[in-house]
Each structure stands twice: as structure tokens, then as C-alpha cells.
Amino acid sequence: MDGQNQIMPVAYAICKSEFTETWSWFLRKLRECIGNLEDLTIIFDRAPSIATSIANIFPHAYHGICGIHLYFNISAKFRSSATMHALFWETCKAYTIKKCDNGMKKIKNCGVDKSMSRFARKMPILMLIEYFHATMQQWSFQKRNVAAETKTTLTPWAETIIQANKNACNNWMVYPISNNRFEVKSSNYKSVIVDFQQRTCTCRRWQIYGLPCGHVIKVLTMNRYEDCSEFALKAYFTETLRKTYEESVNPLPSPSKWEIPDDLMTVKPPIMERRQPGRPRNTGRIPLQGERPIRQECSTCGQFGHTRNDCTGRGSGSGSGGGKNLHKRA
């Protein structure tokens, strides 16, 4: 995720299926690029192959559950509704274990980068790769322009979050404990402790989001400290966003200019180890008595024996069928 709370693509891989061997290969390649980070968090579903691969390749990484996948699973078991949808995402944003458990109980009593590629995944592999490449090129250009036009210290998304936190803490009270620790009481008289030396707040929003929560902002406002950017993670700085997208995604040159390594492996067609889902087509069906074969009619030229996908006279408009098709298109 970048400073605008958007997904930043790092790598793509095309595999014949999702199982432990392919996920392990992908994560090994990812580790070669980013290294073995200490605070790495991988968000995905609860597939056993992914969990096993993460435990083997990134043993110190935290494996979080994707909220979208989890919501779809809950919707499949319980009937989805607007109330359950609101309860679920409120539970996902809980900052304590107690609030999360209470939210899950309410959901039971109430009784979700795939959207981009769901249509493109049916393309041939070369077209699929080109689709991803063109999309990444467009995204990189747009995000680079947004970063260049931003004048604030923090990204627009981070500024929106901080402004919302400012508006929520107008009637709160602050009671100093020491030079670095303060007690903040909200309008419902709930008390939290803000510690600037440890950079923590007992509401846990500051630690989890990396942006000053309303309690921190209220203490800063009381001390006439208006700039909150110093207490945000560097990932939310506009300068960091500019560096993230400073490199362009260039179009591929012609195949004659490709640099082919000497040790390049010859990729053979995949062996389908598992039967494809769905009922197989029955190509040996015996026709019924009196049944006549269906003649294929081209919707472009009006001739029989082929379809518009195989038509060689497309766009010529010859024949009554072509004229009829052009009239329908008009």
C-alpha cells in the first residue's frame, strides 16, 4: 500500500494453478526483490497452500486474513444484509480484541489487486501480460501526476483522515500527567493515555494506522502545535509518494530488440493434472430420429457454413446479410 492507501503492484506471475509449489516459487522470487523484512505483513485468504508457503519462505511475517475474502465466506454461510455488512467492517476496524469479539458475536446473531483481472483472466497469456503491462503503465502515470500536483506535506488521503480526526475531538478535555504523557477524555467520558515518548495511544489507532488519532491531535492543539505531520509515518509523506512512482513503466520494444539470456528455459505447454471444472462436452451424441444438423449462418455476410469469427468478408457490407447487419449496427 502506498501513502494514498492504494495498492502498489510489485510483481505478477502466471501459474497453472494455486498450490504450495507455485506459491512457494512466487514468494521466493518476492523475497529476492524485497529481502526478509522484519515487519512484513501478508494479507490474503486462509488457503492452506498460502499459509504453508508463507511459513516456509517468510517465517517471521504476519499472515493477516483479507477482509473481502472473509466477508464472502460469511455471506455464503449467513444471508447478507446491509446491517451485517456494516457490522462486519466495523468489526474489521476494531482496535482491541474485546471489540473484535463483540462484533463477531453481533454478526452471528445478525445472521465481500482481482476486480481488475476478473475479465482479463480469460485472455490468452500474451494478451493477458500486455493487458497488465498497459494497466500498470497507465496507473503509474496517473499516480505520478497526483504526487507531483500535491502541495501538502502529507498525501491527500492522509490529510483527509487527519481532518476527520480533528473534527471529532473539538469537545474533548486534556489533563497533563507529565511532559510527555497526557490523559484525554472524550465526550462520552472515556479516558485514554497519550504517550509521546513511546509514540502510543491506548486507543491503538495511532499505532495501527500510523497517523495521529483524535486524542493525539487534541493534545497537540492544546499545546498550540498545529503541524501533525511530524507524528505520522514517513510512508504518508508526499515526498515518499513521489519517490514511489518516480520511475516510469516503459512500453516493451519489438521482439527483435529483446535481450534473450543464454540459460533461458524452454517453456512447454502445461500438463493438466486435474480435470477442468464443469460438465465435459458430449461430442459423440447420437442424433434423434428426424433431427437435422444445424447450419451455421454468418451474422456479418449472411452466408452459411461459418460464423462471424471466421468470416473473411467482414466489413465489406456485401450481400443482403451484410447490409442487414450494418443497418442493425447503425
XYZ file of C-alpha atoms in Angstrom:
330
model
C 0.000 0.000 0.000
C 1.272 3.469 -0.849
C 0.714 6.731 1.020
C -2.603 7.216 -0.775
C -3.937 3.929 0.673
C -3.829 2.380 -2.808
C -2.375 -0.935 -3.878
C 1.092 -0.590 -5.362
C 1.797 -3.546 -7.697
C 5.190 -5.157 -7.105
C 5.148 -8.328 -9.214
C 2.883 -10.542 -11.300
C 3.186 -14.244 -12.001
C 1.139 -16.575 -14.190
C 0.857 -20.161 -12.936
C -1.314 -23.075 -13.959
C -2.870 -23.408 -10.520
C -2.704 -22.140 -6.939
C -0.981 -24.728 -4.798
C 2.014 -24.883 -2.463
C 4.667 -25.317 -5.166
C 3.626 -22.293 -7.228
C 3.077 -20.055 -4.189
C 6.483 -21.029 -2.778
C 8.131 -20.176 -6.099
C 6.384 -16.782 -6.219
C 7.273 -15.905 -2.610
C 10.911 -16.926 -3.149
C 11.116 -14.533 -6.100
C 9.467 -11.839 -3.983
C 11.996 -12.367 -1.200
C 14.821 -11.890 -3.714
C 13.367 -8.453 -4.517
C 12.405 -7.083 -1.092
C 14.501 -9.204 1.278
C 13.328 -10.728 4.564
C 11.699 -7.674 6.178
C 11.096 -7.681 9.924
C 7.659 -6.022 9.904
C 6.329 -7.708 6.781
C 2.584 -8.429 6.744
C 0.975 -10.553 4.037
C -2.783 -10.144 3.604
C -4.583 -12.952 1.777
C -7.199 -15.602 2.313
C -6.850 -18.657 4.519
C -5.860 -21.130 1.783
C -3.620 -23.858 3.295
C -1.174 -23.627 0.369
C -0.587 -19.922 1.021
C -0.207 -20.399 4.770
C 2.330 -23.199 4.252
C 4.334 -21.191 1.713
C 4.425 -18.099 3.922
C 5.595 -20.156 6.905
C 8.436 -21.648 4.818
C 9.600 -18.568 2.883
C 8.761 -15.724 5.308
C 8.720 -17.432 8.725
C 8.729 -14.109 10.622
C 5.992 -12.432 8.561
C 2.476 -11.937 9.879
C -0.261 -13.576 7.790
C -3.429 -11.482 8.020
C -6.796 -12.502 6.595
C -8.191 -10.459 3.727
C -11.465 -8.787 4.736
C -13.029 -9.210 1.293
C -12.406 -12.978 1.257
C -13.688 -13.313 4.815
C -16.840 -11.321 4.079
C -17.646 -13.524 1.084
C -17.253 -16.612 3.266
C -19.582 -15.165 5.907
C -22.103 -14.111 3.259
C -22.121 -17.653 1.879
C -22.952 -19.068 5.315
C -25.308 -16.348 6.530
C -27.685 -14.239 4.489
C -26.024 -10.948 3.620
C -27.710 -7.672 4.520
C -26.861 -4.015 4.934
C -26.769 -4.432 8.726
C -24.372 -7.369 8.559
C -22.197 -5.507 6.021
C -21.865 -2.532 8.378
C -21.207 -4.755 11.413
C -18.550 -6.734 9.575
C -16.442 -3.745 8.508
C -16.874 -2.136 11.918
C -15.507 -5.342 13.420
C -12.580 -5.393 10.986
C -11.615 -1.890 12.117
C -11.754 -2.769 15.816
C -8.580 -1.788 17.642
C -8.900 -4.163 20.591
C -9.557 -7.894 20.837
C -12.597 -7.307 23.036
C -14.300 -5.065 20.448
C -13.493 -7.547 17.701
C -15.035 -10.452 19.638
C -18.162 -8.432 20.412
C -18.512 -7.533 16.741
C -18.243 -11.185 15.649
C -20.976 -12.133 18.121
C -23.264 -9.479 16.620
C -22.575 -10.813 13.128
C -23.562 -14.339 14.202
C -26.753 -13.042 15.722
C -27.475 -10.973 12.608
C -27.450 -13.998 10.501
C -17.295 -9.200 0.320
C -5.299 -6.038 -6.818
C -8.885 -9.424 -8.502
C -11.555 -6.996 -9.700
C -9.134 -5.637 -12.255
C -8.297 -9.010 -13.771
C -11.581 -10.918 -13.480
C -12.425 -10.244 -17.149
C -8.867 -10.242 -18.478
C -8.000 -13.631 -16.956
C -9.846 -15.372 -19.816
C -7.457 -13.900 -22.394
C -4.520 -15.812 -23.877
C -1.354 -15.439 -21.806
C 0.399 -12.992 -24.153
C -2.665 -10.742 -24.287
C -3.039 -11.039 -20.520
C 0.547 -9.911 -19.942
C 0.105 -6.989 -22.325
C -3.108 -6.018 -20.530
C -1.332 -5.940 -17.165
C 1.578 -4.020 -18.656
C -0.673 -1.352 -20.192
C -2.663 -1.031 -16.975
C 0.472 -0.606 -14.852
C 1.786 1.991 -17.294
C -1.439 3.998 -17.003
C -1.638 3.703 -13.227
C 1.991 4.768 -12.764
C 1.458 7.847 -14.936
C -1.712 8.901 -13.110
C -0.289 8.395 -9.615
C 2.924 10.237 -10.561
C 0.847 13.230 -11.650
C -1.163 13.198 -8.421
C 2.038 13.176 -6.364
C 3.550 15.996 -8.426
C 0.463 18.219 -8.041
C 0.118 17.666 -4.274
C 1.348 20.660 -2.255
C 0.709 19.399 1.276
C 3.294 17.645 3.437
C 1.137 14.539 3.744
C -0.745 12.793 0.949
C -4.351 13.881 0.241
C -5.719 10.652 1.724
C -3.715 11.128 4.943
C -4.808 14.776 5.181
C -8.451 13.671 4.892
C -8.042 11.208 7.776
C -6.345 13.797 9.991
C -9.000 16.408 9.234
C -11.745 13.939 10.182
C -9.914 13.234 13.460
C -9.660 16.973 14.142
C -13.380 17.463 13.670
C -14.174 14.650 16.100
C -12.127 15.978 19.045
C -13.496 19.507 19.462
C -15.237 18.880 22.824
C -12.605 16.610 24.358
C -10.665 17.501 27.506
C -6.917 17.118 28.110
C -5.303 16.576 31.536
C -1.472 16.620 31.640
C 0.251 13.809 33.525
C 3.875 14.689 32.685
C 5.731 16.466 29.923
C 5.228 13.501 27.554
C 2.069 11.820 28.906
C -1.468 13.169 28.776
C -4.936 11.941 29.673
C -7.658 12.684 27.139
C -11.355 12.320 27.911
C -13.813 12.211 25.037
C -17.416 13.424 25.056
C -18.646 10.085 26.462
C -16.093 10.391 29.327
C -13.924 7.563 28.065
C -10.333 8.126 29.093
C -7.181 7.277 27.107
C -3.482 7.907 27.702
C -1.262 9.507 25.060
C 2.487 8.896 25.442
C 4.646 10.959 23.061
C 7.874 9.389 24.226
C 6.684 5.892 23.307
C 4.503 7.258 20.469
C 1.483 5.310 21.697
C -2.162 5.938 22.496
C -4.253 3.458 24.444
C -6.986 3.659 21.782
C -4.373 1.962 19.491
C -5.375 3.925 16.373
C -2.068 5.817 16.291
C -0.035 2.593 16.379
C -2.151 0.713 13.837
C -2.786 3.423 11.243
C 0.475 5.325 11.658
C -1.499 8.601 11.613
C -2.263 10.806 14.656
C -5.629 9.898 16.145
C -8.046 12.428 17.605
C -6.530 12.136 21.080
C -3.046 12.969 19.819
C -4.373 15.873 17.745
C -6.262 17.280 20.754
C -3.090 17.276 22.867
C -1.128 18.951 20.064
C -3.854 21.584 19.628
C -3.864 22.356 23.342
C -0.104 22.911 23.194
C -0.527 25.198 20.123
C 1.135 22.636 17.866
C -0.749 22.710 14.569
C 1.560 20.600 12.366
C 0.667 16.926 12.817
C 2.854 15.570 10.011
C 5.794 15.040 12.364
C 3.815 12.350 14.180
C 2.856 10.397 11.039
C 4.771 7.585 9.369
C 7.125 8.566 6.547
C 5.064 6.374 4.228
C 2.301 9.021 4.283
C 4.591 11.880 3.213
C 4.038 13.334 -0.249
C 7.780 13.198 -0.900
C 7.700 9.439 -0.268
C 4.797 9.117 -2.712
C 6.799 10.966 -5.379
C 9.778 8.650 -4.917
C 7.481 5.616 -5.102
C 6.350 6.449 -8.640
C 9.338 8.420 -9.935
C 10.283 5.624 -12.354
C 8.175 5.194 -15.477
C 6.733 1.946 -16.807
C 8.043 1.930 -20.366
C 6.456 0.061 -23.296
C 8.103 -3.124 -24.487
C 10.367 -2.879 -27.545
C 9.924 -5.054 -30.597
C 10.844 -8.738 -30.165
C 13.925 -8.254 -32.383
C 15.434 -5.989 -29.696
C 14.811 -8.304 -26.765
C 17.841 -9.485 -24.812
C 17.398 -13.243 -24.522
C 19.553 -14.892 -21.805
C 21.666 -17.858 -22.787
C 20.249 -20.007 -19.982
C 16.635 -19.293 -20.881
C 14.486 -22.347 -20.288
C 12.136 -23.653 -22.949
C 8.613 -23.451 -21.567
C 6.486 -26.417 -22.569
C 2.687 -26.445 -22.568
C 1.326 -27.176 -19.077
C 0.220 -30.666 -18.241
C -3.335 -30.573 -16.966
C -3.024 -32.781 -13.920
C -6.563 -32.116 -12.799
C -9.769 -32.291 -14.791
C -11.207 -28.899 -15.604
C -14.352 -27.932 -13.648
C -17.756 -28.315 -15.228
C -19.503 -30.992 -17.189
C -17.477 -32.160 -20.209
C -18.988 -31.711 -23.650
C -20.580 -34.762 -25.226
C -19.203 -34.740 -28.763
C -20.385 -38.280 -29.603
C -24.120 -37.755 -29.139
C -26.323 -39.846 -31.418
C -28.845 -37.570 -33.233
C -32.547 -38.139 -32.722
C -34.736 -39.636 -35.424
C -35.571 -36.952 -37.954
C -33.117 -34.470 -36.415
C -31.270 -32.352 -38.952
C -27.881 -30.737 -38.362
C -27.913 -27.034 -37.560
C -26.402 -24.946 -40.338
C -24.141 -22.151 -39.171
C -25.093 -18.740 -40.531
C -22.666 -15.818 -40.505
C -24.207 -12.682 -38.974
C -21.781 -10.495 -40.967
C -22.170 -11.659 -44.582
C -25.280 -13.811 -44.251
C -23.642 -16.910 -45.780
C -23.897 -20.433 -44.381
C -21.037 -22.696 -43.307
C -19.140 -20.351 -40.991
C -19.641 -17.782 -38.212
C -18.659 -14.136 -37.992
C -15.435 -15.100 -36.179
C -14.252 -16.971 -39.292
C -15.734 -14.585 -41.851
C -13.261 -13.285 -44.448
C -15.605 -10.633 -45.791
C -16.126 -8.731 -42.549
C -16.703 -5.038 -43.029
C -17.282 -5.302 -46.797
C -21.045 -4.965 -46.420
C -21.625 -7.260 -49.464
C -24.767 -9.341 -49.689
C -28.124 -8.917 -48.030
C -26.797 -10.236 -44.710
C -24.021 -7.645 -44.583
C -26.421 -4.822 -45.328
C -28.829 -6.063 -42.695
C -26.016 -6.265 -40.113
C -24.812 -2.755 -40.901
C -28.358 -1.452 -40.561
C -28.626 -3.055 -37.112
C -25.322 -1.575 -36.017
C -26.371 1.885 -37.197
